[in-house]
CSV table of N, CA and C in Angstrom, one decimal:
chain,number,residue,atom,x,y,z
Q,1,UNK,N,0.8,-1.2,0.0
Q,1,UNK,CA,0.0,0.0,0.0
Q,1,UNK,C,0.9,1.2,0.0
Q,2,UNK,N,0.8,2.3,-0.4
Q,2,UNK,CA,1.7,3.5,-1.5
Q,2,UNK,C,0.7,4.1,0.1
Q,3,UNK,N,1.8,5.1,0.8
Q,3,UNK,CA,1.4,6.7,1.4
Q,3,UNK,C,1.9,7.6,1.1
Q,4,UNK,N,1.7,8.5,1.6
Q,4,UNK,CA,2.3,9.8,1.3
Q,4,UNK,C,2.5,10.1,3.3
Q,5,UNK,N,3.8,10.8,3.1
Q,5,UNK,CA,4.0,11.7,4.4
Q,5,UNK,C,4.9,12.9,4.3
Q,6,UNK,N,4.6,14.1,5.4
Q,6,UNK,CA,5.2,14.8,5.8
Q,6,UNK,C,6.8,15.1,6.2
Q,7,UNK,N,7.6,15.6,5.4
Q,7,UNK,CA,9.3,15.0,6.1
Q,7,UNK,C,9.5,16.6,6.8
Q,8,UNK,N,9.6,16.8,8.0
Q,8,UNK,CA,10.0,17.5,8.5
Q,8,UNK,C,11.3,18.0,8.5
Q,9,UNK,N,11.6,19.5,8.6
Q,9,UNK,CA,12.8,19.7,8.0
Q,9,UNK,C,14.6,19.0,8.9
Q,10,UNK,N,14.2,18.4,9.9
Q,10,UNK,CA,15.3,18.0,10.5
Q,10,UNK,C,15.4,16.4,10.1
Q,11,UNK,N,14.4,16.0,9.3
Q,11,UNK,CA,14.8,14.6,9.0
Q,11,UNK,C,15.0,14.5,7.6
Q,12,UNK,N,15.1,15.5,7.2
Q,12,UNK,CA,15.4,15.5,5.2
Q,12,UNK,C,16.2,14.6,4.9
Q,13,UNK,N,17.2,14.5,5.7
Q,13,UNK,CA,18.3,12.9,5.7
Q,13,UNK,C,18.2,12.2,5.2
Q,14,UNK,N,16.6,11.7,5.2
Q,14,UNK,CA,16.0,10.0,5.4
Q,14,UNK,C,16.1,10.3,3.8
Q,15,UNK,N,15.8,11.3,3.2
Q,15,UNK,CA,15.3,11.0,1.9
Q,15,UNK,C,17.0,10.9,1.1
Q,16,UNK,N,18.2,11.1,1.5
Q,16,UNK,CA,19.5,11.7,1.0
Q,16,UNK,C,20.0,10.0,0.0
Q,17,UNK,N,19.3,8.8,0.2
Q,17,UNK,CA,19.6,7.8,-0.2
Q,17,UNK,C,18.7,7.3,-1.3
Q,18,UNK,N,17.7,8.2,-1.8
Q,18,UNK,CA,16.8,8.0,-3.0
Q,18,UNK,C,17.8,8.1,-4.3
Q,19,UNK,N,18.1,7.2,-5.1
Q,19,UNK,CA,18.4,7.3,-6.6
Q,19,UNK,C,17.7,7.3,-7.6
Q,20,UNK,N,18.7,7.6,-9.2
Q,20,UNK,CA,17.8,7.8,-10.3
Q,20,UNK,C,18.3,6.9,-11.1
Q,21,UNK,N,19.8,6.1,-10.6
Q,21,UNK,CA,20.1,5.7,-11.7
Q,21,UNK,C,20.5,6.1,-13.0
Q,22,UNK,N,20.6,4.9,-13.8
Q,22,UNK,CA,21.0,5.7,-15.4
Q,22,UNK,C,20.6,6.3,-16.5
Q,23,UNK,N,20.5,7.3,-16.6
Q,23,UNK,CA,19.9,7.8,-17.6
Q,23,UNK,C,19.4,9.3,-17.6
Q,24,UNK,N,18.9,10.3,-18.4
Q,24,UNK,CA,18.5,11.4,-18.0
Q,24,UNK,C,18.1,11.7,-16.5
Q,25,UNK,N,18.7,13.0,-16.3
Q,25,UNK,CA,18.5,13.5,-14.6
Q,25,UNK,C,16.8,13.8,-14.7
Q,26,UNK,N,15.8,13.1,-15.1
Q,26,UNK,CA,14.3,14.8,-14.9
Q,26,UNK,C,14.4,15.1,-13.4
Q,27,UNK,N,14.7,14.3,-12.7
Q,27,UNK,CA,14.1,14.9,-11.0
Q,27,UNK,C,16.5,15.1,-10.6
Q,28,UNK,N,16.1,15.2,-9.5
Q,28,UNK,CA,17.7,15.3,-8.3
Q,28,UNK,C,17.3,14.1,-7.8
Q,29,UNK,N,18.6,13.6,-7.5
Q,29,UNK,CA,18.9,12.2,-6.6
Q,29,UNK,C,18.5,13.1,-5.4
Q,30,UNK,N,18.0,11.5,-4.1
Q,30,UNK,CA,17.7,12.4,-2.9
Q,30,UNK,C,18.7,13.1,-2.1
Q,31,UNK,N,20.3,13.1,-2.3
Q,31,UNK,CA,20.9,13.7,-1.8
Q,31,UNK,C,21.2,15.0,-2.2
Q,32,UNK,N,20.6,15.8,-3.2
Q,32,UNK,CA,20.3,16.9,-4.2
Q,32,UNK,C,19.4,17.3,-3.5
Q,33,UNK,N,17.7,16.6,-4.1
Q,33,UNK,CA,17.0,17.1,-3.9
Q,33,UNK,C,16.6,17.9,-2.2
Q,34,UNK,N,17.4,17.2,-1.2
Q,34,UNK,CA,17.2,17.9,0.3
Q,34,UNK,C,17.8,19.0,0.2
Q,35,UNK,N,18.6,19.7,-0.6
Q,35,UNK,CA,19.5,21.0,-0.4
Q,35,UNK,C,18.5,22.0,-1.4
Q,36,UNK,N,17.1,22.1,-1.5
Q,36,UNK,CA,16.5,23.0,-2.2
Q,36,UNK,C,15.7,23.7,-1.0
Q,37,UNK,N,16.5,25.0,-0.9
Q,37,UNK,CA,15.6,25.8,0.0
Q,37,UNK,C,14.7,26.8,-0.3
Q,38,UNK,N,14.2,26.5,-1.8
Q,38,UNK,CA,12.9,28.0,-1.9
Q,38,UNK,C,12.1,27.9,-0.8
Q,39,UNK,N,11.6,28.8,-0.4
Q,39,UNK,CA,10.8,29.7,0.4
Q,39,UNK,C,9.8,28.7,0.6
Q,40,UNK,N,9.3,28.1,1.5
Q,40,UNK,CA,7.6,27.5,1.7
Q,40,UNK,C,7.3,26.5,1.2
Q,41,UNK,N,8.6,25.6,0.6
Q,41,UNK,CA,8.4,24.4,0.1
Q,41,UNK,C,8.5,23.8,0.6
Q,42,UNK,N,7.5,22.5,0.6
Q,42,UNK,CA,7.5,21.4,1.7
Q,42,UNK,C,7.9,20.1,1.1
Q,43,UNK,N,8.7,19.0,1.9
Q,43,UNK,CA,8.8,17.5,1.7
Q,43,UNK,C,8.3,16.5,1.9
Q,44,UNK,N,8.1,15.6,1.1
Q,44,UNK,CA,7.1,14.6,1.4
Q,44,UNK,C,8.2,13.1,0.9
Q,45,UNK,N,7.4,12.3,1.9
Q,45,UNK,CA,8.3,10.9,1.6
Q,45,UNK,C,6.5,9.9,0.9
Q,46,UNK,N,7.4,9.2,-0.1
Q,46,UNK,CA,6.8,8.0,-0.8
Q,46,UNK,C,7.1,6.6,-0.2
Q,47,UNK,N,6.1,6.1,0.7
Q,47,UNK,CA,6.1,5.0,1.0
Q,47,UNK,C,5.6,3.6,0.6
Q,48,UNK,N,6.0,2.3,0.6
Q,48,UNK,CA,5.2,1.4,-0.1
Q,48,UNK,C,5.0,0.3,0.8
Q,49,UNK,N,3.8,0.2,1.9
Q,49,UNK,CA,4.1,-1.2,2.7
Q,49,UNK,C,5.1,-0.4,3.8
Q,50,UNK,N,5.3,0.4,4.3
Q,50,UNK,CA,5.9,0.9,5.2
Q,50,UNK,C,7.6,1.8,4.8
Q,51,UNK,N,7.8,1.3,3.5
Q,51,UNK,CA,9.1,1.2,3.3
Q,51,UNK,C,9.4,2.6,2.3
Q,52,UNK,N,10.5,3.6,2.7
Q,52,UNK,CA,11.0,4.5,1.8
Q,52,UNK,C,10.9,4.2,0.6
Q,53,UNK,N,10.6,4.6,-0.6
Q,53,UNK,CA,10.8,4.3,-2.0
Q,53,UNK,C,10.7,5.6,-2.8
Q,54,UNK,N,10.6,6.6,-2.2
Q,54,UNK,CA,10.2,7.7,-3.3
Q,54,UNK,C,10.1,9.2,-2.6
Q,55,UNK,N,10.1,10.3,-3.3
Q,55,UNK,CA,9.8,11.4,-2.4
Q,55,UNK,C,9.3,12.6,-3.8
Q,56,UNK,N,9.0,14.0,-3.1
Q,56,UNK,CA,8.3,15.0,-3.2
Q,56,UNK,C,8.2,16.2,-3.2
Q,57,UNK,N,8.1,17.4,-3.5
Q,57,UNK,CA,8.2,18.8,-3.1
Q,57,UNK,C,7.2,19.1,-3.5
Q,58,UNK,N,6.0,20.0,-2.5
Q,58,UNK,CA,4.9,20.6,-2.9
Q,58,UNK,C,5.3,22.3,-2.6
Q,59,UNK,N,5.0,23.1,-3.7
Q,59,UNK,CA,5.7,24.4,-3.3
Q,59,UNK,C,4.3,25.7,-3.5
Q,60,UNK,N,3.5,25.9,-2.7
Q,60,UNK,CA,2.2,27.0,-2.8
Q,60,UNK,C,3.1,28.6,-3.0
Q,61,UNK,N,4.3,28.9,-3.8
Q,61,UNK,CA,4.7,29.9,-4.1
Q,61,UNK,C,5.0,30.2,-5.6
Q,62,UNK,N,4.8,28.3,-6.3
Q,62,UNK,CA,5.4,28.4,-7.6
Q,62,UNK,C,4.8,29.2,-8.9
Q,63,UNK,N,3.8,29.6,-8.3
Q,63,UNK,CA,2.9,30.8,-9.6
Q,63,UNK,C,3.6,32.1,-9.3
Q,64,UNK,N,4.8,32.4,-8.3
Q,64,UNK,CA,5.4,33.5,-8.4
Q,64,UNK,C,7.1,33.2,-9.2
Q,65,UNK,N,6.5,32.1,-9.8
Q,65,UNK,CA,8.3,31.8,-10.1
Q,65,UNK,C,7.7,31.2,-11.5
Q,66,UNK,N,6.9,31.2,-11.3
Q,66,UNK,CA,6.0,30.1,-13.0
Q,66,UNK,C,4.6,30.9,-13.7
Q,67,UNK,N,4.7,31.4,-14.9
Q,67,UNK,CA,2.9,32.5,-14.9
Q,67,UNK,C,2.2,31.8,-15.5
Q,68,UNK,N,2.6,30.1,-15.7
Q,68,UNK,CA,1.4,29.3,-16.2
Q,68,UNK,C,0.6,29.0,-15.0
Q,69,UNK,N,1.2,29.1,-14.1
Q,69,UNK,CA,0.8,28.7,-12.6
Q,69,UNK,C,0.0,29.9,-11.7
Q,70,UNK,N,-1.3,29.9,-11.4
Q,70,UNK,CA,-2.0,30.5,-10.6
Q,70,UNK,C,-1.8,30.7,-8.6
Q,71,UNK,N,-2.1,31.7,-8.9
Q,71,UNK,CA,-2.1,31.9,-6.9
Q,71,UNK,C,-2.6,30.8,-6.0
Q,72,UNK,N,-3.6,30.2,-6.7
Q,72,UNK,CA,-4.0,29.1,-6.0
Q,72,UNK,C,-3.6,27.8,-6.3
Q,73,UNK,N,-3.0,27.6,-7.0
Q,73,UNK,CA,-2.4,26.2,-7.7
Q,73,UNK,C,-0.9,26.0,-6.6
Q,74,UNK,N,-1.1,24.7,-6.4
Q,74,UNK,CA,0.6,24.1,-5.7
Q,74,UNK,C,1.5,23.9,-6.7
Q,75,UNK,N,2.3,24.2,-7.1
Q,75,UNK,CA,3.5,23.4,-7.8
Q,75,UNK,C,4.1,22.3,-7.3
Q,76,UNK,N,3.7,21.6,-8.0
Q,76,UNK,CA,4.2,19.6,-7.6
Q,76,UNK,C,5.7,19.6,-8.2
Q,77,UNK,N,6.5,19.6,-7.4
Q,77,UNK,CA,8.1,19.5,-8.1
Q,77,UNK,C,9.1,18.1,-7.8
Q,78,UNK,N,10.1,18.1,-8.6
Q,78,UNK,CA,10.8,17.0,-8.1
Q,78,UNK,C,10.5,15.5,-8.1
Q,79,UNK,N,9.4,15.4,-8.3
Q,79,UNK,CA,9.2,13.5,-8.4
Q,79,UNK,C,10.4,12.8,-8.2
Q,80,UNK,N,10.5,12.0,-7.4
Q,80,UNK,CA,11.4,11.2,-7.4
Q,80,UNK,C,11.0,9.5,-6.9
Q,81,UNK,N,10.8,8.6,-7.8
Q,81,UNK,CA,10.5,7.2,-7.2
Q,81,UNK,C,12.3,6.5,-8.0
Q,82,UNK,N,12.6,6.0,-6.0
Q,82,UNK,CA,14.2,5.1,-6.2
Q,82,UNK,C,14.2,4.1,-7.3
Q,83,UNK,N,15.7,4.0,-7.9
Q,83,UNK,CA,15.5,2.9,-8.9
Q,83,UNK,C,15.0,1.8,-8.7
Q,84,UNK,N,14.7,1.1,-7.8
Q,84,UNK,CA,15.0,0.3,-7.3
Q,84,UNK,C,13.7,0.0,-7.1
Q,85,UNK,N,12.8,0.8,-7.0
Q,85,UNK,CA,11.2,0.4,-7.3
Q,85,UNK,C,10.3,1.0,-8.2
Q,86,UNK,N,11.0,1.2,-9.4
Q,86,UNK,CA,10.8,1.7,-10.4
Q,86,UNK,C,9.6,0.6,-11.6
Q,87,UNK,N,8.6,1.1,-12.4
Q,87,UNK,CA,7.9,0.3,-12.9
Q,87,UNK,C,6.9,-1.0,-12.7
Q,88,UNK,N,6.7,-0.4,-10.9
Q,88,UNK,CA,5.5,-1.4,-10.3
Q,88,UNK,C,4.6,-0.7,-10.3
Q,89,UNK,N,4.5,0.6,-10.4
Q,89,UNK,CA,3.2,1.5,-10.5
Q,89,UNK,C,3.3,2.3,-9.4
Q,90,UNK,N,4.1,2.6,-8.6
Q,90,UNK,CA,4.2,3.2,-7.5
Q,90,UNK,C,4.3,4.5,-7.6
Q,91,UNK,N,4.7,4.4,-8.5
Q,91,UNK,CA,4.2,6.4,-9.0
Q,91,UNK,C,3.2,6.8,-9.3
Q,92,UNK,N,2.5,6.2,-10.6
Q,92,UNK,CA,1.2,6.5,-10.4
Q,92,UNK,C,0.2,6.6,-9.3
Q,93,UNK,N,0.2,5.3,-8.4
Q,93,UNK,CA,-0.2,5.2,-7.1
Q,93,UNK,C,-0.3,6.2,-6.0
Q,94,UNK,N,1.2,6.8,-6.3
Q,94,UNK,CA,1.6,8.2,-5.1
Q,94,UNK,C,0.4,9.2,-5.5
Q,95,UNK,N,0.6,9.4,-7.2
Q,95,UNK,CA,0.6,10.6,-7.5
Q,95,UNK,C,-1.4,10.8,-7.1
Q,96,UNK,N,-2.1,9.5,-7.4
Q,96,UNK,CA,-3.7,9.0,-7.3
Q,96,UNK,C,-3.8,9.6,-5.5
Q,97,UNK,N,-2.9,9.4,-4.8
Q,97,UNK,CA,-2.8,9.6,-3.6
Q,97,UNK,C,-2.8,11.3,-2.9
Q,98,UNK,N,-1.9,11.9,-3.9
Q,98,UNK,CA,-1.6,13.2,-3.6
Q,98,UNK,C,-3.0,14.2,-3.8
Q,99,UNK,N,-3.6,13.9,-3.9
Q,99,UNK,CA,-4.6,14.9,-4.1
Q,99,UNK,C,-4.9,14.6,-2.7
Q,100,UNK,N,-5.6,14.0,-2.1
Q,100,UNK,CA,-6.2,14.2,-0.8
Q,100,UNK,C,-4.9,14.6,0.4
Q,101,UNK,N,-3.5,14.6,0.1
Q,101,UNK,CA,-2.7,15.2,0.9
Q,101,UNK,C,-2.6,16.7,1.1
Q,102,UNK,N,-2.6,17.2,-0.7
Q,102,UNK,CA,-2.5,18.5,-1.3
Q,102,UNK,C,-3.7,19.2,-0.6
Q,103,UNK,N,-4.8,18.5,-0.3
Q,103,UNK,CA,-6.2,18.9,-0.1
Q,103,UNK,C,-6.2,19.5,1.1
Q,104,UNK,N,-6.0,18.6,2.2
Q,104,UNK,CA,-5.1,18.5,3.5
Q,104,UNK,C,-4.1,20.0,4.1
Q,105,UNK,N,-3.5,19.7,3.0
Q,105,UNK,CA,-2.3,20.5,3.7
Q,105,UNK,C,-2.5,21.8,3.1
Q,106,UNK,N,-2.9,22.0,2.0
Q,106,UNK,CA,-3.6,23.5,1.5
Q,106,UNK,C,-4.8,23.4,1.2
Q,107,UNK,N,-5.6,24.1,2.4
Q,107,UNK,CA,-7.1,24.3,2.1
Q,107,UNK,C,-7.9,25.0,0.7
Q,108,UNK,N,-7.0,25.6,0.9
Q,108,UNK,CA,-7.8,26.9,-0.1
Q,108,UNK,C,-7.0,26.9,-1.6
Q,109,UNK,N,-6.2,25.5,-1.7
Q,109,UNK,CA,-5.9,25.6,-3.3
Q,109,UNK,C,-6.9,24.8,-4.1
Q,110,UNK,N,-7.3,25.2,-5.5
Q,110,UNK,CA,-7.8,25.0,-6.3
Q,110,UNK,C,-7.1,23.6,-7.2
Q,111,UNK,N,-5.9,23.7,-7.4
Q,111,UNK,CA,-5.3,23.2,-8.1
Q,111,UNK,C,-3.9,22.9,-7.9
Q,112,UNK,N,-3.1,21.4,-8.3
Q,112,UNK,CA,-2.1,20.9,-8.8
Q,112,UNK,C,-1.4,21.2,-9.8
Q,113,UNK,N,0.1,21.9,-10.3
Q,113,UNK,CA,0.3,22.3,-11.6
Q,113,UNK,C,1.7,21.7,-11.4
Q,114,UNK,N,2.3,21.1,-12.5
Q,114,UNK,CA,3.8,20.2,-12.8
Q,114,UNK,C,4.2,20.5,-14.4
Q,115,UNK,N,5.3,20.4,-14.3
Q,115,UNK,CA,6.1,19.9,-15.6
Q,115,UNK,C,6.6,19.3,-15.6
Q,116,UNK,N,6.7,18.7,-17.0
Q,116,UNK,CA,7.0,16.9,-17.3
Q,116,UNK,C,8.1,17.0,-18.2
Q,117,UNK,N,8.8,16.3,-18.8
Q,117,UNK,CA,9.8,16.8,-19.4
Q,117,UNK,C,9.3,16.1,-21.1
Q,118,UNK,N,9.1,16.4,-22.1
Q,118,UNK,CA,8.5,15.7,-23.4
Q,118,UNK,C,9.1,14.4,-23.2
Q,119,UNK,N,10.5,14.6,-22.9
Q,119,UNK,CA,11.3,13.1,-23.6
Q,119,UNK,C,10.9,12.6,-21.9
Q,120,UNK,N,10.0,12.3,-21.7
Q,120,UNK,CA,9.7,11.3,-20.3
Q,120,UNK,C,8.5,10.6,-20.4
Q,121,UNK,N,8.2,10.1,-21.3
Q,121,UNK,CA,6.6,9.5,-21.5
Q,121,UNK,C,5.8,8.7,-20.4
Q,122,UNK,N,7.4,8.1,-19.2
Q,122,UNK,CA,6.8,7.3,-18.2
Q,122,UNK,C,5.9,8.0,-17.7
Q,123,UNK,N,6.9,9.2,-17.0
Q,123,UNK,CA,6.2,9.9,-16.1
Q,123,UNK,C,5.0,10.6,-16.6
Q,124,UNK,N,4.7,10.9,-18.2
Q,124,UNK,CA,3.4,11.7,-18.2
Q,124,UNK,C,2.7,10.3,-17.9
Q,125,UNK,N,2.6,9.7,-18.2
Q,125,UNK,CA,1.5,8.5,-18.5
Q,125,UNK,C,1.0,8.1,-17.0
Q,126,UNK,N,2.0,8.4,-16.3
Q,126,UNK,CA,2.0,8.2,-14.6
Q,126,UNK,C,1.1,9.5,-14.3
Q,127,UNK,N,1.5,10.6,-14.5
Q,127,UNK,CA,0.3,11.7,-14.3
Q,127,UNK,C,-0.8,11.4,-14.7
Q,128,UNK,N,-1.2,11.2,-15.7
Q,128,UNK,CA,-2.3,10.9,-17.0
Q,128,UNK,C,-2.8,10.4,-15.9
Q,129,UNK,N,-2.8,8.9,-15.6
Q,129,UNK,CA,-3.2,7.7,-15.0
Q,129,UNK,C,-3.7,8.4,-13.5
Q,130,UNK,N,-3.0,9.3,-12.9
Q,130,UNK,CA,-3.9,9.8,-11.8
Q,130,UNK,C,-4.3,10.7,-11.8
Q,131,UNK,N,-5.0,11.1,-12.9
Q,131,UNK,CA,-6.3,12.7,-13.1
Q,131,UNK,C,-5.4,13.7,-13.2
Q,132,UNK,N,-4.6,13.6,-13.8
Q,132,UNK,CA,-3.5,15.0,-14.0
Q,132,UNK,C,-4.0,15.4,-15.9
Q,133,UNK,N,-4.2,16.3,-16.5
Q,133,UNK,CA,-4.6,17.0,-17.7
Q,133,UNK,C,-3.4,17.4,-17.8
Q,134,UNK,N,-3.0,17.4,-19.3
Q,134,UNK,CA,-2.3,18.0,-20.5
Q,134,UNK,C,-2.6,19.0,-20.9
Q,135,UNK,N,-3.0,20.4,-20.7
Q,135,UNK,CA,-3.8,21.6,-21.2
Q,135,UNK,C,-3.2,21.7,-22.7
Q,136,UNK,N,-1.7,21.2,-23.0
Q,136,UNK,CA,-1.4,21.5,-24.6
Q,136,UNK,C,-0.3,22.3,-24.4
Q,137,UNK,N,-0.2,23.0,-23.2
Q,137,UNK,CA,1.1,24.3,-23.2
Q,137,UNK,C,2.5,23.7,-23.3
Q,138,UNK,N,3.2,24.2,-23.2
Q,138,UNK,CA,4.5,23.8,-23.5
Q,138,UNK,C,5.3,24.7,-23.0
Q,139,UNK,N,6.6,24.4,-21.7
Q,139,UNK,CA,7.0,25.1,-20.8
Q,139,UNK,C,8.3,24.9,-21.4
Q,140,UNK,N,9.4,25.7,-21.8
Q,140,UNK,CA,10.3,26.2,-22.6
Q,140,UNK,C,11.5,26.6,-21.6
Q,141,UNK,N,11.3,26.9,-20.4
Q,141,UNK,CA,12.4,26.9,-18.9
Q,141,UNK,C,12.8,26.0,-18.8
Q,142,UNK,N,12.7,24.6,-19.1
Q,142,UNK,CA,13.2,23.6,-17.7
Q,142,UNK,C,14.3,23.5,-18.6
Q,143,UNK,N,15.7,22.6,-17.4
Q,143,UNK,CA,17.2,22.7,-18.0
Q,143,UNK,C,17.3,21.6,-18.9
Q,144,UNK,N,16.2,20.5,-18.8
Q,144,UNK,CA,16.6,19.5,-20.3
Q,144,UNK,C,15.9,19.4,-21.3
Q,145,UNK,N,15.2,21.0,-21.6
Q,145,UNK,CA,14.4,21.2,-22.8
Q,145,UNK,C,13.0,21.2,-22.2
Q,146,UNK,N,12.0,21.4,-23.6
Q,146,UNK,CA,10.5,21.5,-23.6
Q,146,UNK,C,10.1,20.9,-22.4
Q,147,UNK,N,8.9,21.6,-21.9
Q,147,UNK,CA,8.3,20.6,-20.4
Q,147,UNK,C,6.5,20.9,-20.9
Q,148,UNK,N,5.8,19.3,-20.6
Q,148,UNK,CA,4.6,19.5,-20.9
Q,148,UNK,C,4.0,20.6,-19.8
Q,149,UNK,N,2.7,20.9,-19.3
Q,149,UNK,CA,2.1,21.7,-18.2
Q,149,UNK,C,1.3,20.8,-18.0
Q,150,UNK,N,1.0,20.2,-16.7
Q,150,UNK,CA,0.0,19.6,-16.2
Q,150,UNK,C,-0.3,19.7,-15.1
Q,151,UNK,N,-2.0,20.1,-15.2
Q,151,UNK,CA,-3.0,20.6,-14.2
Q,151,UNK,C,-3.9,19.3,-13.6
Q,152,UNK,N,-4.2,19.4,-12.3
Q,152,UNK,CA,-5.1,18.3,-11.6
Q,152,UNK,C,-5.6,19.2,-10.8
Q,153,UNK,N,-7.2,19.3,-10.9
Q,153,UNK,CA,-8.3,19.9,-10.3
Q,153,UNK,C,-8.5,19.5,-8.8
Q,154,UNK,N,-8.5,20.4,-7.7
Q,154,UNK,CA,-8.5,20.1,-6.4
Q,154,UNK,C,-9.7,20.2,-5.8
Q,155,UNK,N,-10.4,21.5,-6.4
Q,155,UNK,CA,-11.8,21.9,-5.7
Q,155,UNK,C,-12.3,22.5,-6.7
């Protein structure tokens, strides 16, 4: 069974052993991704059956850093599921899960907003599969080229 939790910022550690393995970087290994200190972003660990497998950044500031992104929209950043449990569906599973965390922990947002990278078809398919939309935009920032825009309706 896939959860989602809260990493508080003194145990960021736990996540410092998450990998990506070989091949294109789209997310930071977990010993990267703990050294991101924007403003108000929070960490989340991916669990499966009790066990570490994955993690998260939910950021309620990223419509000031993104203008496809609204005041009430979260920016979902970073995805990260370890190589090592890669292609059991545990991503999708997280991501089917995140809405009632997102719900939770920001009352008053409307919406989920991510970028995907074109050349990542896993991971769109893995959004797709948990109510995340394609609007068609095409985000032209991210560092390894074109990024799709994908929105998931909260309220």
């Amino acid at each position: 069974m896939i959860t989602l939790h809260d990493v508080p910022a003194d145990a960021l550690n736990r996540l410092a052993g998450l990998r990506l393995g070989d091949g294109p970087e789209y997310a930071s290994p977990g010993d990267r991704m703990i050294l991101d200190t924007t403003p108000g972003i929070s960490f989340h660990e991916i669990r499966a059956d009790g066990q570490l497998i994955g993690a998260f950044k939910l950021d309620p500031h990223y419509h000031e850093r993104h203008d496809f992104a609204g005041p009430d929209d979260i920016g979902l950043r970073g995805v990260l599921i370890d190589v090592d449990h890669r292609g059991k569906g545990f991503g999708a599973q997280a991501m089917a899960a995140l809405p009632a965390l997102a719900r939770a922990r920001f009352p008053t947002a409307t919406g989920l907003v991510l970028t995907v990278n074109v050349k990542n078809p896993q991971a769109s398919a893995a959004y797709l599969k948990a109510g995340f939309a394609d609007d068609g935009e095409i985000y032209h920032g991210g560092a390894l080229g074109p990024q799709h825009i994908m929105r998931l309706v909260l309220r």
